[in-house]
Amino acid sequence: MTELWSQMVKRTVPYIPGEQLEQEGLIKLNTNENPYPPSPTVFQAIQEEMKRNLERYPSPSADELRGAIAERFGLSAKNVFVGNGSDEVLAFSFMAFFEPGNPVLFPDITYSFYPVYAKLFNIPYEQIRLNDDFTLPVERFFQSEGGVILPNPNAPTGLYEELDQIKRIVQENKGRVVIIDEAYIDFAPTSAVGLVHTYNNLLIVQTMSKSRSLAGLRVGYAIGDETLIEGLTRIKDSFNSYPVDRLALAGAKASFEDNEHFSNTTAAILSTRERVIKQLRTLNFSVLPSATNFILVKHDHLNGCSLYEELKARGILVRHFNTTRISNYIRVTIGTEEQMDIFLNELTAILASASPVHP
Ligand SMILES: *Cc1c(COP(=O)(O)O)cnc(C)c1O
């Protein structure tokens, strides 16, 4: 029945998310979720909200949550947009700031949702080849015709680019929007949020799914100049007046009000990450420097696909990308200390049973 489809449906190539298996006992290290639960105050806030007005629509402008986010960053609520996960915020941003006819630039190895949105909205794009060590060829993002989008830290490489470099990209794209997807910034040195006062063409997108342990709640947000936020709001109000539901608004706000829980869980992940990287190196894995809650690793004796398969057979799910430049790697989310011990033990066993590659 595909002849009944619109051109939009015909041209789209949907994003494929990591597997969400509900299998008992499975160690899930494949979609960069947080291994720790959210703050207990989030549960309280959601429970309180359930007793209240679920028969009423939520606030279309999400003022309270926007206010809580603005406060954390020392901004005004007018600088904040909230959506149903940052994926929705990113989709709205493509619609609001990128145009058919003007190619948008993003890296060749990056979040694989960007080409999906571009095709869906008919926006041409050019994929800029990352350097051989996967760092950003910064100058190649200057003077874009249609704008720039890139994650910092990048996914799935985990590499962080210094703020000065991000600033140069923003400066060298006056009159076009530069979107910095900071999904993993809480595991990295410095956010570019402080630059939005200076540059009206910079939009920062962040999510509550990773560092704030709320992937199941679906809340993401954008921070930028008032005019950019107004543009996003115009798209939202032409699409769905209430993309963030009452429970999500209440839970997300509570999360922003408990920074202690957030700092503790983030610190735990960082410490586990550094420990796991050291141990993987003693097992002769190459590990890319990570400023995120995941690592991209490879081993000379086992290709990425076999590693993924062997681990899956042993109840550990990691992510393998079948893209040329990183097909030999696996991406591993940092779990709890216990989960990572099991991961390291199973890897050791896999390596012991693998037949070495002969030159
Ligand atoms: C996880 C992720 C997102 C999506 O986050 P949600 O808020 O859960 O939709 C966006 N960008 C990058 C780079 C991510 O890794």
Tab-separated table of C-alpha atoms and ligand atoms in Angstrom:
chain	number	residue	atom	x	y	z
A	1	MET	CA	0.000	0.000	0.000
A	2	THR	CA	3.038	2.233	-0.171
A	3	GLU	CA	1.450	4.148	-3.072
A	4	LEU	CA	-0.766	5.729	-0.418
A	5	TRP	CA	2.252	7.165	1.374
A	6	SER	CA	3.189	10.826	1.196
A	7	GLN	CA	6.542	11.833	-0.297
A	8	MET	CA	7.658	12.531	3.252
A	9	VAL	CA	7.029	8.947	4.353
A	10	LYS	CA	8.585	7.558	1.192
A	11	ARG	CA	11.853	9.450	1.539
A	12	THR	CA	12.370	8.907	5.253
A	13	VAL	CA	14.840	6.335	6.592
A	14	PRO	CA	13.822	5.907	10.250
A	15	TYR	CA	16.320	5.861	13.097
A	16	ILE	CA	17.007	2.464	14.681
A	17	PRO	CA	17.417	2.769	18.471
A	18	GLY	CA	19.515	0.329	20.510
A	19	GLU	CA	17.712	-2.847	21.512
A	20	GLN	CA	15.393	-2.518	24.513
A	21	LEU	CA	15.279	-6.152	25.677
A	22	GLU	CA	13.380	-6.739	28.923
A	23	GLN	CA	15.171	-10.073	29.501
A	24	GLU	CA	15.672	-10.967	33.184
A	25	GLY	CA	19.245	-10.557	34.443
A	26	LEU	CA	20.471	-8.911	31.252
A	27	ILE	CA	23.196	-6.308	31.765
A	28	LYS	CA	22.185	-3.466	29.537
A	29	LEU	CA	25.124	-1.330	28.435
A	30	ASN	CA	23.846	-0.391	24.977
A	31	THR	CA	21.829	2.850	25.119
A	32	ASN	CA	23.769	5.054	27.552
A	33	GLU	CA	21.082	5.026	30.199
A	34	ASN	CA	22.125	5.819	33.764
A	35	PRO	CA	22.580	2.693	35.915
A	36	TYR	CA	21.400	4.585	39.006
A	37	PRO	CA	17.782	5.494	39.745
A	38	PRO	CA	16.757	9.162	39.778
A	39	SER	CA	16.540	11.196	42.975
A	40	PRO	CA	13.871	9.964	45.455
A	41	THR	CA	12.360	13.467	45.271
A	42	VAL	CA	11.448	12.741	41.649
A	43	PHE	CA	9.240	9.816	42.727
A	44	GLN	CA	7.622	11.954	45.428
A	45	ALA	CA	6.873	14.748	42.985
A	46	ILE	CA	5.355	12.335	40.453
A	47	GLN	CA	3.232	10.702	43.150
A	48	GLU	CA	1.983	14.057	44.369
A	49	GLU	CA	1.161	15.086	40.829
A	50	MET	CA	-0.795	11.839	40.264
A	51	LYS	CA	-3.118	12.739	43.106
A	52	ARG	CA	-3.782	16.082	41.486
A	53	ASN	CA	-5.024	17.153	38.125
A	54	LEU	CA	-4.413	14.264	35.728
A	55	GLU	CA	-7.810	15.013	34.143
A	56	ARG	CA	-6.497	18.450	33.148
A	57	TYR	CA	-4.109	19.260	30.319
A	58	PRO	CA	-0.601	20.186	31.424
A	59	SER	CA	0.782	23.706	31.079
A	60	PRO	CA	1.407	24.404	27.380
A	61	SER	CA	4.268	26.753	28.217
A	62	ALA	CA	5.824	24.535	30.939
A	63	ASP	CA	6.723	27.712	32.835
A	64	GLU	CA	7.639	26.088	36.145
A	65	LEU	CA	10.038	23.555	34.642
A	66	ARG	CA	11.537	26.183	32.337
A	67	GLY	CA	12.005	28.395	35.395
A	68	ALA	CA	13.787	25.618	37.315
A	69	ILE	CA	16.117	24.943	34.367
A	70	ALA	CA	16.753	28.666	33.847
A	71	GLU	CA	17.630	29.061	37.502
A	72	ARG	CA	20.203	26.290	37.344
A	73	PHE	CA	21.957	28.025	34.451
A	74	GLY	CA	21.502	31.580	35.680
A	75	LEU	CA	19.260	32.473	32.736
A	76	SER	CA	15.668	33.572	32.193
A	77	ALA	CA	12.836	31.144	31.374
A	78	LYS	CA	12.644	32.963	28.033
A	79	ASN	CA	15.979	31.326	27.157
A	80	VAL	CA	14.641	27.801	27.735
A	81	PHE	CA	12.484	25.484	25.608
A	82	VAL	CA	11.340	22.054	26.844
A	83	GLY	CA	10.214	19.063	24.800
A	84	ASN	CA	9.360	15.385	24.879
A	85	GLY	CA	12.942	14.156	25.011
A	86	SER	CA	15.773	16.013	23.328
A	87	ASP	CA	15.052	13.998	20.180
A	88	GLU	CA	11.860	16.014	19.834
A	89	VAL	CA	13.715	19.252	20.602
A	90	LEU	CA	16.253	18.356	17.890
A	91	ALA	CA	13.503	17.550	15.375
A	92	PHE	CA	11.808	20.895	16.095
A	93	SER	CA	15.186	22.621	15.729
A	94	PHE	CA	15.724	21.131	12.263
A	95	MET	CA	12.288	22.482	11.293
A	96	ALA	CA	12.805	25.868	12.925
A	97	PHE	CA	16.351	26.721	11.799
A	98	PHE	CA	17.393	24.658	8.772
A	99	GLU	CA	16.139	25.115	5.199
A	100	PRO	CA	15.686	23.002	2.099
A	101	GLY	CA	18.302	24.250	-0.363
A	102	ASN	CA	20.978	25.150	2.214
A	103	PRO	CA	23.217	22.253	3.242
A	104	VAL	CA	23.673	21.691	6.967
A	105	LEU	CA	27.029	20.415	8.223
A	106	PHE	CA	27.582	17.615	10.723
A	107	PRO	CA	30.389	15.086	11.317
A	108	ASP	CA	30.528	11.771	9.408
A	109	ILE	CA	30.622	9.893	12.703
A	110	THR	CA	27.940	11.323	14.940
A	111	TYR	CA	24.453	10.851	16.355
A	112	SER	CA	22.663	8.903	13.641
A	113	PHE	CA	19.382	10.738	14.160
A	114	TYR	CA	20.700	13.863	12.327
A	115	PRO	CA	20.582	12.385	8.804
A	116	VAL	CA	17.135	10.959	9.643
A	117	TYR	CA	15.720	14.414	10.471
A	118	ALA	CA	17.463	15.950	7.477
A	119	LYS	CA	15.861	13.443	5.075
A	120	LEU	CA	12.466	13.744	6.753
A	121	PHE	CA	12.422	17.545	6.446
A	122	ASN	CA	14.110	17.612	3.035
A	123	ILE	CA	17.195	19.437	4.294
A	124	PRO	CA	20.407	18.760	2.353
A	125	TYR	CA	23.468	17.938	4.442
A	126	GLU	CA	27.193	17.450	4.153
A	127	GLN	CA	28.979	15.023	6.468
A	128	ILE	CA	32.383	16.396	7.448
A	129	ARG	CA	34.972	13.677	7.853
A	130	LEU	CA	36.412	13.608	11.362
A	131	ASN	CA	40.212	13.488	11.600
A	132	ASP	CA	41.800	10.020	11.786
A	133	ASP	CA	41.930	10.276	15.578
A	134	PHE	CA	38.205	11.244	15.523
A	135	THR	CA	38.863	14.833	16.617
A	136	LEU	CA	36.861	17.613	14.943
A	137	PRO	CA	38.348	19.362	11.875
A	138	VAL	CA	37.060	22.651	13.298
A	139	GLU	CA	37.738	24.943	10.303
A	140	ARG	CA	35.670	22.704	8.024
A	141	PHE	CA	32.579	23.784	9.936
A	142	PHE	CA	33.190	27.492	9.199
A	143	GLN	CA	30.974	29.465	6.778
A	144	SER	CA	28.316	26.781	6.389
A	145	GLU	CA	25.497	27.562	3.991
A	146	GLY	CA	22.698	26.204	6.133
A	147	GLY	CA	23.982	25.863	9.697
A	148	VAL	CA	25.801	23.299	11.816
A	149	ILE	CA	24.769	20.590	14.244
A	150	LEU	CA	27.163	18.545	16.331
A	151	PRO	CA	27.257	16.845	19.701
A	152	ASN	CA	29.860	17.891	22.247
A	153	PRO	CA	31.061	15.497	23.568
A	154	ASN	CA	30.527	13.628	20.308
A	155	ALA	CA	28.600	10.371	20.176
A	156	PRO	CA	29.469	7.572	19.662
A	157	THR	CA	33.164	8.497	19.904
A	158	GLY	CA	32.947	10.116	23.378
A	159	LEU	CA	35.460	12.825	22.416
A	160	TYR	CA	35.140	16.320	23.878
A	161	GLU	CA	36.110	19.459	21.996
A	162	GLU	CA	37.380	22.458	23.973
A	163	LEU	CA	35.020	25.395	24.355
A	164	ASP	CA	37.337	27.712	22.374
A	165	GLN	CA	36.851	25.525	19.319
A	166	ILE	CA	33.065	25.515	19.697
A	167	LYS	CA	33.195	29.296	20.039
A	168	ARG	CA	35.142	29.607	16.775
A	169	ILE	CA	32.513	27.522	14.945
A	170	VAL	CA	29.729	29.738	16.316
A	171	GLN	CA	31.619	32.945	15.423
A	172	GLU	CA	32.363	31.731	11.913
A	173	ASN	CA	28.690	31.015	11.200
A	174	LYS	CA	27.088	34.415	11.772
A	175	GLY	CA	23.563	34.462	10.405
A	176	ARG	CA	23.237	30.655	10.584
A	177	VAL	CA	22.270	28.569	13.598
A	178	VAL	CA	24.843	26.328	15.279
A	179	ILE	CA	23.262	23.599	17.406
A	180	ILE	CA	25.454	21.973	20.043
A	181	ASP	CA	23.878	18.750	21.276
A	182	GLU	CA	25.143	18.445	24.856
A	183	ALA	CA	23.489	15.118	25.710
A	184	TYR	CA	26.635	14.037	27.616
A	185	ILE	CA	27.993	17.378	28.836
A	186	ASP	CA	27.539	16.555	32.536
A	187	PHE	CA	30.274	13.913	32.153
A	188	ALA	CA	32.607	16.400	30.427
A	189	PRO	CA	34.623	19.514	31.409
A	190	THR	CA	32.567	22.594	30.386
A	191	SER	CA	29.204	23.370	28.804
A	192	ALA	CA	28.809	26.035	26.121
A	193	VAL	CA	25.687	27.369	27.882
A	194	GLY	CA	27.641	30.420	29.061
A	195	LEU	CA	28.091	31.486	25.424
A	196	VAL	CA	24.385	31.983	24.675
A	197	HIS	CA	24.499	35.530	26.109
A	198	THR	CA	27.123	36.468	23.548
A	199	TYR	CA	25.947	34.593	20.464
A	200	ASN	CA	22.346	34.771	19.280
A	201	ASN	CA	22.965	31.991	16.719
A	202	LEU	CA	23.954	29.346	19.293
A	203	LEU	CA	21.410	26.766	20.472
A	204	ILE	CA	22.365	24.268	23.168
A	205	VAL	CA	20.317	21.072	23.477
A	206	GLN	CA	20.494	18.934	26.608
A	207	THR	CA	18.607	15.898	27.910
A	208	MET	CA	17.473	14.455	31.234
A	209	SER	CA	17.891	10.919	29.851
A	210	LYS	CA	21.555	10.372	30.607
A	211	SER	CA	23.062	12.235	33.572
A	212	ARG	CA	19.691	12.731	35.283
A	213	SER	CA	18.574	9.070	35.080
A	214	LEU	CA	15.242	9.954	33.456
A	215	ALA	CA	15.315	8.278	30.029
A	216	GLY	CA	11.867	6.828	30.753
A	217	LEU	CA	10.336	10.228	31.496
A	218	ARG	CA	11.233	11.785	28.108
A	219	VAL	CA	12.331	15.341	28.838
A	220	GLY	CA	14.847	17.368	26.855
A	221	TYR	CA	15.441	21.096	26.544
A	222	ALA	CA	17.104	23.783	24.498
A	223	ILE	CA	18.880	26.901	25.724
A	224	GLY	CA	19.504	29.929	23.563
A	225	ASP	CA	18.672	33.475	22.638
A	226	GLU	CA	15.016	34.445	23.177
A	227	THR	CA	14.385	34.660	19.451
A	228	LEU	CA	15.563	31.072	18.882
A	229	ILE	CA	13.341	29.869	21.734
A	230	GLU	CA	10.414	31.740	20.195
A	231	GLY	CA	11.096	29.980	16.875
A	232	LEU	CA	11.003	26.583	18.566
A	233	THR	CA	7.812	27.509	20.404
A	234	ARG	CA	6.141	28.434	17.102
A	235	ILE	CA	6.950	24.947	15.760
A	236	LYS	CA	5.734	23.236	18.944
A	237	ASP	CA	2.480	25.206	18.884
A	238	SER	CA	1.912	24.142	15.295
A	239	PHE	CA	2.431	20.496	16.179
A	240	ASN	CA	1.368	19.608	19.748
A	241	SER	CA	0.484	22.124	22.425
A	242	TYR	CA	1.378	19.777	25.292
A	243	PRO	CA	4.369	17.603	24.386
A	244	VAL	CA	5.497	17.273	28.024
A	245	ASP	CA	2.920	15.632	30.292
A	246	ARG	CA	2.109	16.532	33.902
A	247	LEU	CA	4.099	13.676	35.466
A	248	ALA	CA	7.152	14.478	33.353
A	249	LEU	CA	6.959	18.200	34.198
A	250	ALA	CA	6.739	17.444	37.935
A	251	GLY	CA	9.496	14.799	37.934
A	252	ALA	CA	11.873	16.862	35.824
A	253	LYS	CA	11.442	19.924	38.018
A	254	ALA	CA	12.136	17.866	41.157
A	255	SER	CA	15.302	16.512	39.556
A	256	PHE	CA	16.626	20.033	38.982
A	257	GLU	CA	15.930	20.848	42.606
A	258	ASP	CA	18.104	17.998	43.911
A	259	ASN	CA	21.608	18.615	42.726
A	260	GLU	CA	23.238	16.530	45.410
A	261	HIS	CA	21.866	13.226	44.113
A	262	PHE	CA	22.826	14.279	40.592
A	263	SER	CA	26.409	15.168	41.571
A	264	ASN	CA	26.856	11.928	43.507
A	265	THR	CA	25.643	9.620	40.744
A	266	THR	CA	27.626	11.535	38.113
A	267	ALA	CA	30.790	11.320	40.220
A	268	ALA	CA	30.249	7.563	40.676
A	269	ILE	CA	29.980	7.063	36.913
A	270	LEU	CA	33.127	9.091	36.259
A	271	SER	CA	35.108	7.103	38.785
A	272	THR	CA	33.868	3.772	37.378
A	273	ARG	CA	34.683	4.998	33.864
A	274	GLU	CA	38.298	5.763	34.719
A	275	ARG	CA	38.743	2.440	36.493
A	276	VAL	CA	37.232	0.450	33.594
A	277	ILE	CA	39.377	2.277	31.027
A	278	LYS	CA	42.552	1.352	32.963
A	279	GLN	CA	41.526	-2.291	33.197
A	280	LEU	CA	40.556	-2.505	29.541
A	281	ARG	CA	43.975	-1.152	28.584
A	282	THR	CA	45.663	-3.905	30.580
A	283	LEU	CA	43.569	-6.354	28.523
A	284	ASN	CA	45.058	-4.736	25.381
A	285	PHE	CA	41.932	-2.870	24.338
A	286	SER	CA	42.272	0.515	22.647
A	287	VAL	CA	39.922	2.928	24.356
A	288	LEU	CA	39.130	6.368	22.936
A	289	PRO	CA	39.375	9.193	25.483
A	290	SER	CA	35.856	9.557	26.897
A	291	ALA	CA	34.097	12.641	28.281
A	292	THR	CA	30.771	10.769	28.429
A	293	ASN	CA	29.074	7.881	30.257
A	294	PHE	CA	30.188	5.431	27.570
A	295	ILE	CA	33.418	4.276	25.976
A	296	LEU	CA	34.257	3.262	22.414
A	297	VAL	CA	36.715	0.368	22.471
A	298	LYS	CA	38.342	-2.168	20.164
A	299	HIS	CA	40.671	-5.142	20.391
A	300	ASP	CA	43.163	-6.327	17.782
A	301	HIS	CA	42.163	-9.984	18.051
A	302	LEU	CA	38.389	-9.725	17.910
A	303	ASN	CA	36.306	-7.601	15.567
A	304	GLY	CA	33.502	-5.405	16.859
A	305	CYS	CA	30.738	-7.659	15.611
A	306	SER	CA	32.163	-10.771	17.323
A	307	LEU	CA	32.687	-8.879	20.553
A	308	TYR	CA	29.071	-7.724	20.476
A	309	GLU	CA	27.813	-11.264	19.737
A	310	GLU	CA	29.998	-12.969	22.347
A	311	LEU	CA	28.961	-10.505	25.035
A	312	LYS	CA	25.289	-10.829	24.113
A	313	ALA	CA	25.529	-14.624	24.399
A	314	ARG	CA	26.816	-14.031	27.941
A	315	GLY	CA	23.947	-11.710	28.893
A	316	ILE	CA	25.666	-8.368	28.288
A	317	LEU	CA	24.246	-6.010	25.719
A	318	VAL	CA	26.562	-3.408	24.149
A	319	ARG	CA	26.189	-1.390	20.928
A	320	HIS	CA	27.908	-2.227	17.665
A	321	PHE	CA	27.726	0.186	14.709
A	322	ASN	CA	27.985	-1.268	11.265
A	323	THR	CA	29.515	1.941	9.869
A	324	THR	CA	32.855	1.625	8.094
A	325	ARG	CA	35.138	3.738	10.271
A	326	ILE	CA	33.963	2.341	13.611
A	327	SER	CA	32.804	-1.193	12.732
A	328	ASN	CA	35.709	-2.672	14.682
A	329	TYR	CA	34.618	-0.953	17.878
A	330	ILE	CA	31.914	-1.566	20.425
A	331	ARG	CA	30.292	1.188	22.453
A	332	VAL	CA	29.876	0.318	26.108
A	333	THR	CA	27.750	2.325	28.534
A	334	ILE	CA	29.277	2.754	31.994
A	335	GLY	CA	27.105	0.787	34.429
A	336	THR	CA	27.440	0.213	38.166
A	337	GLU	CA	30.714	-1.063	39.645
A	338	GLU	CA	29.190	-4.571	39.891
A	339	GLN	CA	27.927	-4.561	36.300
A	340	MET	CA	31.319	-3.453	35.019
A	341	ASP	CA	33.085	-6.171	37.043
A	342	ILE	CA	30.906	-8.766	35.326
A	343	PHE	CA	31.575	-7.104	31.973
A	344	LEU	CA	35.350	-7.210	32.538
A	345	ASN	CA	35.248	-10.831	33.722
A	346	GLU	CA	33.242	-11.959	30.720
A	347	LEU	CA	35.572	-10.069	28.374
A	348	THR	CA	38.578	-11.781	29.942
A	349	ALA	CA	36.893	-15.142	29.385
A	350	ILE	CA	36.025	-14.281	25.788
A	351	LEU	CA	39.615	-13.258	25.058
A	352	ALA	CA	40.957	-16.446	26.637
A	353	SER	CA	38.760	-18.624	24.418
A	354	ALA	CA	39.299	-16.607	21.220
A	355	SER	CA	41.822	-18.034	18.804
A	356	PRO	CA	44.542	-15.444	18.232
A	357	VAL	CA	44.766	-13.898	14.790
A	358	HIS	CA	47.922	-15.063	13.003
A	359	PRO	CA	49.742	-12.566	10.847
B	1	LIG	C1	20.652	10.112	23.882
B	1	LIG	C2	20.908	11.213	22.920
B	1	LIG	C3	19.896	12.092	22.557
B	1	LIG	C4	18.451	11.844	22.866
B	1	LIG	O1	18.062	12.023	24.109
B	1	LIG	P1	16.538	11.969	24.541
B	1	LIG	O2	16.393	13.188	25.364
B	1	LIG	O3	16.391	10.712	25.304
B	1	LIG	O4	15.653	12.009	23.321
B	1	LIG	C5	20.228	13.167	21.736
B	1	LIG	N1	21.471	13.340	21.273
B	1	LIG	C6	22.458	12.496	21.573
B	1	LIG	C7	23.823	12.721	21.023
B	1	LIG	C8	22.201	11.388	22.402
B	1	LIG	O5	23.169	10.509	22.649
